[in-house]
Short mmCIF file of C-alpha atoms in Angstrom, two decimals:
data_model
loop_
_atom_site.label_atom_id
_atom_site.label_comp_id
_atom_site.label_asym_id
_atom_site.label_seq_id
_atom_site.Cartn_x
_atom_site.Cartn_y
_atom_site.Cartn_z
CA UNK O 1366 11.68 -3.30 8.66
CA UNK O 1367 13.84 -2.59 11.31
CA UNK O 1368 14.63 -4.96 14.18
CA UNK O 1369 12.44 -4.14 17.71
CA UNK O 1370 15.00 -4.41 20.30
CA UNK O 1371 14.39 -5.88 23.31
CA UNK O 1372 17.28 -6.07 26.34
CA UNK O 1373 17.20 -6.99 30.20
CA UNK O 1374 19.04 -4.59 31.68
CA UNK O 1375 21.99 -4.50 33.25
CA UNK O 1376 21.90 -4.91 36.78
CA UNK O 1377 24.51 -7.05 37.95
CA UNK O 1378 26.64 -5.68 40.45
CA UNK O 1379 29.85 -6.19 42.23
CA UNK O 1380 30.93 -9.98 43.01
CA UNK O 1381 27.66 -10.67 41.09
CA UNK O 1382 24.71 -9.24 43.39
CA UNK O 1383 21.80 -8.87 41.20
CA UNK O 1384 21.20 -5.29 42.68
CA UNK O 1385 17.46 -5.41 41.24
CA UNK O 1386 16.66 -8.08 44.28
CA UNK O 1387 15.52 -5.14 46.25
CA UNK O 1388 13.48 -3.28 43.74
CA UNK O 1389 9.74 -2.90 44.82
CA UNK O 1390 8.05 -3.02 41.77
CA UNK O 1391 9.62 -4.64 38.36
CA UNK O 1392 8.74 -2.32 35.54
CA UNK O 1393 9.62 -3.01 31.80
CA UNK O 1394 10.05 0.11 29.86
CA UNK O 1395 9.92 0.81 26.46
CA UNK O 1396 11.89 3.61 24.74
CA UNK O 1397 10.65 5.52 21.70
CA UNK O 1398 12.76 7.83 20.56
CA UNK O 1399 14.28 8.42 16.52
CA UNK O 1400 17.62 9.10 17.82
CA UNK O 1401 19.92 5.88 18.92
CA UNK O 1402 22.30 8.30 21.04
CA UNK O 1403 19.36 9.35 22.95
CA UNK O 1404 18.10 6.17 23.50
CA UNK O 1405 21.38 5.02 24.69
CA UNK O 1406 21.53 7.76 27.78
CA UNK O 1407 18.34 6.65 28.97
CA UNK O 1408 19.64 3.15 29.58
CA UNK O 1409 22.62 4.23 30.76
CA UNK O 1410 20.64 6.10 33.26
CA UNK O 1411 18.85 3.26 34.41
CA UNK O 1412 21.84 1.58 34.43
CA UNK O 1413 23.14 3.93 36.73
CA UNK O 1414 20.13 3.94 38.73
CA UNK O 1415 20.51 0.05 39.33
CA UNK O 1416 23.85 0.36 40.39
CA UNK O 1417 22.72 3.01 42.71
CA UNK O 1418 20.31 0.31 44.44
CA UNK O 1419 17.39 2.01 43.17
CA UNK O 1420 16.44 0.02 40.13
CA UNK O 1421 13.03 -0.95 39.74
CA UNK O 1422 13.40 -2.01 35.92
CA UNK O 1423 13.42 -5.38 35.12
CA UNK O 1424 13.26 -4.89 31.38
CA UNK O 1425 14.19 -2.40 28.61
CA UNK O 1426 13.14 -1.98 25.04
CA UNK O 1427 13.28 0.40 22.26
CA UNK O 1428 11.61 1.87 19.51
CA UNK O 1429 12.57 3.99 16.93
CA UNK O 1430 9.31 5.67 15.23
CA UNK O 1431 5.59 5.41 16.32
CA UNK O 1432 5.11 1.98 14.21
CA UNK O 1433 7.44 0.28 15.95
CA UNK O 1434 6.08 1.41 19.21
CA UNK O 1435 2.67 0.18 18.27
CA UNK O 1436 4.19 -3.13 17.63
CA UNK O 1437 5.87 -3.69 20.72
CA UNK O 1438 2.90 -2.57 22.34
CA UNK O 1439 0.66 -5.16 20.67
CA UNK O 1440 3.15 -7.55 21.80
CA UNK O 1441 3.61 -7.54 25.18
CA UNK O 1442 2.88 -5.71 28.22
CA UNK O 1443 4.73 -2.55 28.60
CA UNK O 1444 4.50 -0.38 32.34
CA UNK O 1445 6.53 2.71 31.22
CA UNK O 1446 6.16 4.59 27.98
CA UNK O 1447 9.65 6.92 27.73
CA UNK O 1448 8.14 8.72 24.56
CA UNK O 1449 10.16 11.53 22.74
CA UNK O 1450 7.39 14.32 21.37
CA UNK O 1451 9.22 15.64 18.50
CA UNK O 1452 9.72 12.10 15.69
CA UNK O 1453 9.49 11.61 11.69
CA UNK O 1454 5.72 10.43 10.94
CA UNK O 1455 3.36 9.89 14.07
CA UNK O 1456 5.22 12.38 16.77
CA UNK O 1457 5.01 11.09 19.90
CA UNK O 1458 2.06 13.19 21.06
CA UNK O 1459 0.02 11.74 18.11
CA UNK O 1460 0.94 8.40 19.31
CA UNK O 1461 0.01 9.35 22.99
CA UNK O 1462 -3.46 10.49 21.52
CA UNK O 1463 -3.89 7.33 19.86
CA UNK O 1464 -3.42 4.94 22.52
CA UNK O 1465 -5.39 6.85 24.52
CA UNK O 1466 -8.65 6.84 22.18
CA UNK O 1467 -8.00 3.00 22.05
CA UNK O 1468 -8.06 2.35 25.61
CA UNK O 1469 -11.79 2.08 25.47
CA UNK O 1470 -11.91 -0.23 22.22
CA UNK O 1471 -8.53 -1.93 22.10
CA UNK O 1472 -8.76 -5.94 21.28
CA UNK O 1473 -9.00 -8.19 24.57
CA UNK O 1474 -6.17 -10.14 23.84
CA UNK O 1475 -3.69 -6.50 23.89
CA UNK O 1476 -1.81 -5.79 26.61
CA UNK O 1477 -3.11 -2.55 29.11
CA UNK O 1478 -1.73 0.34 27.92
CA UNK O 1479 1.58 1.60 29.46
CA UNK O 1480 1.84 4.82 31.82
CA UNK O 1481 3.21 7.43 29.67
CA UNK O 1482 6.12 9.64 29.99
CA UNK O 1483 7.25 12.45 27.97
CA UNK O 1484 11.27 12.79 26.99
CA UNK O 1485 12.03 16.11 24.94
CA UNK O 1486 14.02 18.69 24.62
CA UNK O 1487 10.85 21.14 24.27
CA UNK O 1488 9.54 22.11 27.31
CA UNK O 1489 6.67 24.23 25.41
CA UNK O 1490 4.64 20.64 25.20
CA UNK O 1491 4.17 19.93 28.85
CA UNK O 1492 0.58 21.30 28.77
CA UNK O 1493 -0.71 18.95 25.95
CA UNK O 1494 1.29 16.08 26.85
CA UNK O 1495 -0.56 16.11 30.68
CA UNK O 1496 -3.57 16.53 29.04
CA UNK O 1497 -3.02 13.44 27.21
CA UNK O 1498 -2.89 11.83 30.34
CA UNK O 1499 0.97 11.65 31.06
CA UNK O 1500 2.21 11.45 34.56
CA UNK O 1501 5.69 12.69 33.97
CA UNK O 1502 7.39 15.47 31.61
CA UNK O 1503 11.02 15.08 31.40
CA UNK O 1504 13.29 17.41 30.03
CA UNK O 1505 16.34 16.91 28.07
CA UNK O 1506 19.22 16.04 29.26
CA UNK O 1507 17.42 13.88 31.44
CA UNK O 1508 19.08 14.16 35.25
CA UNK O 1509 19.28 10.34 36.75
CA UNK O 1510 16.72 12.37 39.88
CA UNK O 1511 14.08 13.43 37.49
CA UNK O 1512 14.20 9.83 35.38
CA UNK O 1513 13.59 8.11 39.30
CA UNK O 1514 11.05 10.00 39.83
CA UNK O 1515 9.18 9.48 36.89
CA UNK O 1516 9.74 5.86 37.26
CA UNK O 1517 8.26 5.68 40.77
CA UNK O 1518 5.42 7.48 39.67
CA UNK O 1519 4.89 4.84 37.55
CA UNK O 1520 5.28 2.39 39.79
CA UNK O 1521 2.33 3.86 42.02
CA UNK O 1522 0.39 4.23 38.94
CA UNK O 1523 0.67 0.53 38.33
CA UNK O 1524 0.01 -0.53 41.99
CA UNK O 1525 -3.58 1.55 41.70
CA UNK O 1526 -4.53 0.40 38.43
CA UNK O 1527 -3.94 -3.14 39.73
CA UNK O 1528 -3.08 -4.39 36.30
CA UNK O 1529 0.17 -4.11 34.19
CA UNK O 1530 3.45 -6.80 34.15
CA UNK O 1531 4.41 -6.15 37.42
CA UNK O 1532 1.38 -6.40 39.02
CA UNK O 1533 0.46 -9.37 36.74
CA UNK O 1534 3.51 -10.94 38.10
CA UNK O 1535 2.78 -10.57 41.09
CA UNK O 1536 6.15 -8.29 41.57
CA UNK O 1537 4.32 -5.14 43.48
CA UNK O 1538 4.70 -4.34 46.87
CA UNK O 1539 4.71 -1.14 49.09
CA UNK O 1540 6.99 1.23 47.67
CA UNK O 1541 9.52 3.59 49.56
CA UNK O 1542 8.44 6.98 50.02
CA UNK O 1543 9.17 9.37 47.45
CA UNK O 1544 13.03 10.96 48.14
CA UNK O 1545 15.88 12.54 46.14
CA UNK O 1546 18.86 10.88 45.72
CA UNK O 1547 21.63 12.82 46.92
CA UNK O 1548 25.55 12.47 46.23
CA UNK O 1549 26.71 13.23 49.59
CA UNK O 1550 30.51 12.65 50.61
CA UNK O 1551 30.99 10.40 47.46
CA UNK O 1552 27.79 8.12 48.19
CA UNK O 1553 24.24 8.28 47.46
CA UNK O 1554 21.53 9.30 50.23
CA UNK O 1555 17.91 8.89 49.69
CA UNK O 1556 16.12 12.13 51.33
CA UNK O 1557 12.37 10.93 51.60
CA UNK O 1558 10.33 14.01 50.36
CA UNK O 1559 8.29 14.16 53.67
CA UNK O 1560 11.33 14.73 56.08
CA UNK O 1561 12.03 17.95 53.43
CA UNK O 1562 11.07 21.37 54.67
CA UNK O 1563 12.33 23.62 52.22
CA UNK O 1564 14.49 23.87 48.88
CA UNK O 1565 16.36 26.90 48.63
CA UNK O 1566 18.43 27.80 44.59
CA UNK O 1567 22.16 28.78 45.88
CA UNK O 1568 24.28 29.50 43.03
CA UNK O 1569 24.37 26.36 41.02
CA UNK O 1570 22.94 24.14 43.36
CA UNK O 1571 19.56 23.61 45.56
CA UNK O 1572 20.01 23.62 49.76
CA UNK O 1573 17.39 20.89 50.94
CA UNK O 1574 16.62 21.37 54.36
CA UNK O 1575 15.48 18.50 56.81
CA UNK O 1576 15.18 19.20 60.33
CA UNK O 1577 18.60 17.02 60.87
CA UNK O 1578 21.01 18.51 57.79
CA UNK O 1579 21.17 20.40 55.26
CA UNK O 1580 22.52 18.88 51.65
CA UNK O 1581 23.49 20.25 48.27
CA UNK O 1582 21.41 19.14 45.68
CA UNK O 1583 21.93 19.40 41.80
CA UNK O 1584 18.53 20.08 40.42
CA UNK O 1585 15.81 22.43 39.49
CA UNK O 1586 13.28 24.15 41.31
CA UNK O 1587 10.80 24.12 39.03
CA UNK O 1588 11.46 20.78 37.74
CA UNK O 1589 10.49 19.67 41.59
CA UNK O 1590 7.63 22.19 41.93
CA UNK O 1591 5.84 20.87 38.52
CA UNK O 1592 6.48 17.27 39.98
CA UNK O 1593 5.12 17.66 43.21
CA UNK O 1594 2.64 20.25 42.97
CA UNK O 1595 0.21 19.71 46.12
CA UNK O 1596 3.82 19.24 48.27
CA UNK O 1597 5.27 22.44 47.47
CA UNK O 1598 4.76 26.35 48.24
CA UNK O 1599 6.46 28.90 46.34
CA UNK O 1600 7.23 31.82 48.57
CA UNK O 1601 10.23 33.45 46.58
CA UNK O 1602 11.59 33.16 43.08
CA UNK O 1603 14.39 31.17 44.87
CA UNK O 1604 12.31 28.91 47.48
CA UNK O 1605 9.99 26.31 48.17
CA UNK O 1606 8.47 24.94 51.29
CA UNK O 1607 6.49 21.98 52.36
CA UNK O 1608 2.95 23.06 52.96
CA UNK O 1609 2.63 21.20 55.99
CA UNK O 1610 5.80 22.55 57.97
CA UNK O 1611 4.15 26.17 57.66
CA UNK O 1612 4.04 27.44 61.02
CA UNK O 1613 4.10 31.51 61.10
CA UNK O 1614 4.55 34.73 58.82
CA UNK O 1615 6.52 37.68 60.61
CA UNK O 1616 6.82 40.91 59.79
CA UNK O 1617 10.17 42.09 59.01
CA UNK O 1618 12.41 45.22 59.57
CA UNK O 1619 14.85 46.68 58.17
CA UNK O 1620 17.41 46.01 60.82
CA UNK O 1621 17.19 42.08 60.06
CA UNK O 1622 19.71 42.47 57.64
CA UNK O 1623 17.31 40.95 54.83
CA UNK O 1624 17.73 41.68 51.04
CA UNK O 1625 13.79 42.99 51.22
CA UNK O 1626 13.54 45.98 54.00
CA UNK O 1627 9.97 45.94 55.78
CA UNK O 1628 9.18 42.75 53.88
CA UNK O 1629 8.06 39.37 55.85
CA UNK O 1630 9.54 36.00 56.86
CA UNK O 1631 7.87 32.96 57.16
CA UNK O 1632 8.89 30.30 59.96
CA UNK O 1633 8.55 26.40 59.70
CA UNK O 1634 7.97 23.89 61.96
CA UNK O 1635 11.57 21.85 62.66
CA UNK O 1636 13.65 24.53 62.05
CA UNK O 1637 14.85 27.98 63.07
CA UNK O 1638 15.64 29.53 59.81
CA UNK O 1639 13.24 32.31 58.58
CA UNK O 1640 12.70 32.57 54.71
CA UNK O 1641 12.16 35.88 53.22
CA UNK O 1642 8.12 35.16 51.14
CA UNK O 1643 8.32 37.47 48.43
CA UNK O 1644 5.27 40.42 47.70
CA UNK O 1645 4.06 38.17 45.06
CA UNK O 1646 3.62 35.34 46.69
CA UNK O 1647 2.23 36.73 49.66
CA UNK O 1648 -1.55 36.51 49.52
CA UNK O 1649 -0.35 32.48 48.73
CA UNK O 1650 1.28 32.33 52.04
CA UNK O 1651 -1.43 34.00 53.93
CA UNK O 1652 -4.52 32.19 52.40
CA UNK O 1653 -2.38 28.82 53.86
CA UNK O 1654 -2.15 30.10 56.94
CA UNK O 1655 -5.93 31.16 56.90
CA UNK O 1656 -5.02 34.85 57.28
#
């Protein structure tokens, strides 16, 4: 049988700062996946995402197949399932299915069972996998964004279940609010979620608005509409806006210069910019605004 490997990761940074020290919430994650080089980007994302000073992982193991999984998971306490769907033997919605039917009978002495999130390159299983109960769906390759995310997801998940290592060891705390994390001017910025007030697709790239700046964000908008459902309102195949910035829909002419003659705008709250709301999604807009 092959050898369960188990690893702290790597989170020592320059002159020896263990970069972790600020992490709100210490979550060991385990790593099924049949394919080694795939297994090996997600650490090196997490990695990355220590370095970043957003690491909230205090351990990292792996699994190869479903077996192996259930092993580790009889073993210890795991917080973060990063389960690939598609696997020889027991796929990895099988396995989901499985620890979910023995959540109600497992033995006392096993570990709670670990907040699960999907890995794949298949995006055609997101509908099963969230009915098994998963609180993430990640699509390959995974961004370093999406993979934080998911991880403070589970974090939150672990603080309101109560139970779990970290809370066990006594390592959860209030977490940050939910942001991107931004390469701006060759750093990192977190952008909290809440200060957002709309995400507009430019070319290659995603304009996130705040009522201070404007950034340039590498990302998807429908990756960030599926995460954050209840945040979001689509109002054009190439926007989103926070629900709660919503201020006004306008009727517009011709003479604005806008790509949809006679069409309408929508204002927000914070800013002066008026988005064009598409025909489509404009009995969404107007049931918001009560109209």
């Amino acid at each position: 049988m092959a050898r369960l490997a188990v690893h702290r990761v790597g989170c020592i940074g320059v002159q020896g700062v263990d970069c972790c020290m600020g992490a709100d919430v210490a979550l060991r994650v385990l790593l099924v996946d049949d394919e080694a080089l795939a297994r090996a980007r997600l650490r090196a994302l997490l990695d990355e995402l220590c370095l970043a000073g957003a690491c909230a992982v205090a351990e990292v193991g792996e699994a190869a197949n479903a077996v192996q999984a259930m092993q580790q998971l009889q073993r210890a306490a795991w917080d973060v399932l990063l389960l690939d769907i598609q696997m020889p033997g027991l796929d990895g919605l099988q396995l989901a299915e499985r620890l979910r039917t023995q959540q109600s009978d497992r033995p006392s002495d096993w570990p709670p069972p670990p907040a699960l999130v999907f890995v794949t390159a298949h995006t055609e299983h997101a509908l099963a996998a969230f009915e098994l109960q998963a609180i993430d769906y990640l699509t390959k390759p995974v961004r370093r964004e999406r993979l934080q995310q998911a991880l403070d997801k589970a974090a939150r998940w672990r603080l309101a279940a109560g139970t779990g290592s970290a809370a066990a060891n006594g390592a959860v705390q209030a977490l940050p609010p939910e942001a991107l994390t931004i390469h701006e001017r060759g750093g990192l910025v977190r952008v909290p979620l809440a200060d957002i007030l709309y995400l507009k697709a430019e070319s290659k790239y995603l304009t996130v608005r705040t009522a201070a700046q404007a950034y340039l964000y590498e990302g998807s908008l429908n990756e960030l509409e599926q995460a954050h459902p209840g945040r979001w309102l689509r109002i054009h195949r190439n926007a989103l806006v926070a629900r709660h910035r919503v201020r006004a829909l306008e009727k517009a002419g011709a003479q604005c210069g806008h790509d949809e003659p006679e069409g309408w705008l929508l204002r927000l709250d914070g800013v002066p910019d008026a988005l064009a709301v598409s025909r489509r999604q404009l009995p969404l807009v107007r049931e918001l605004l009560g109209a």
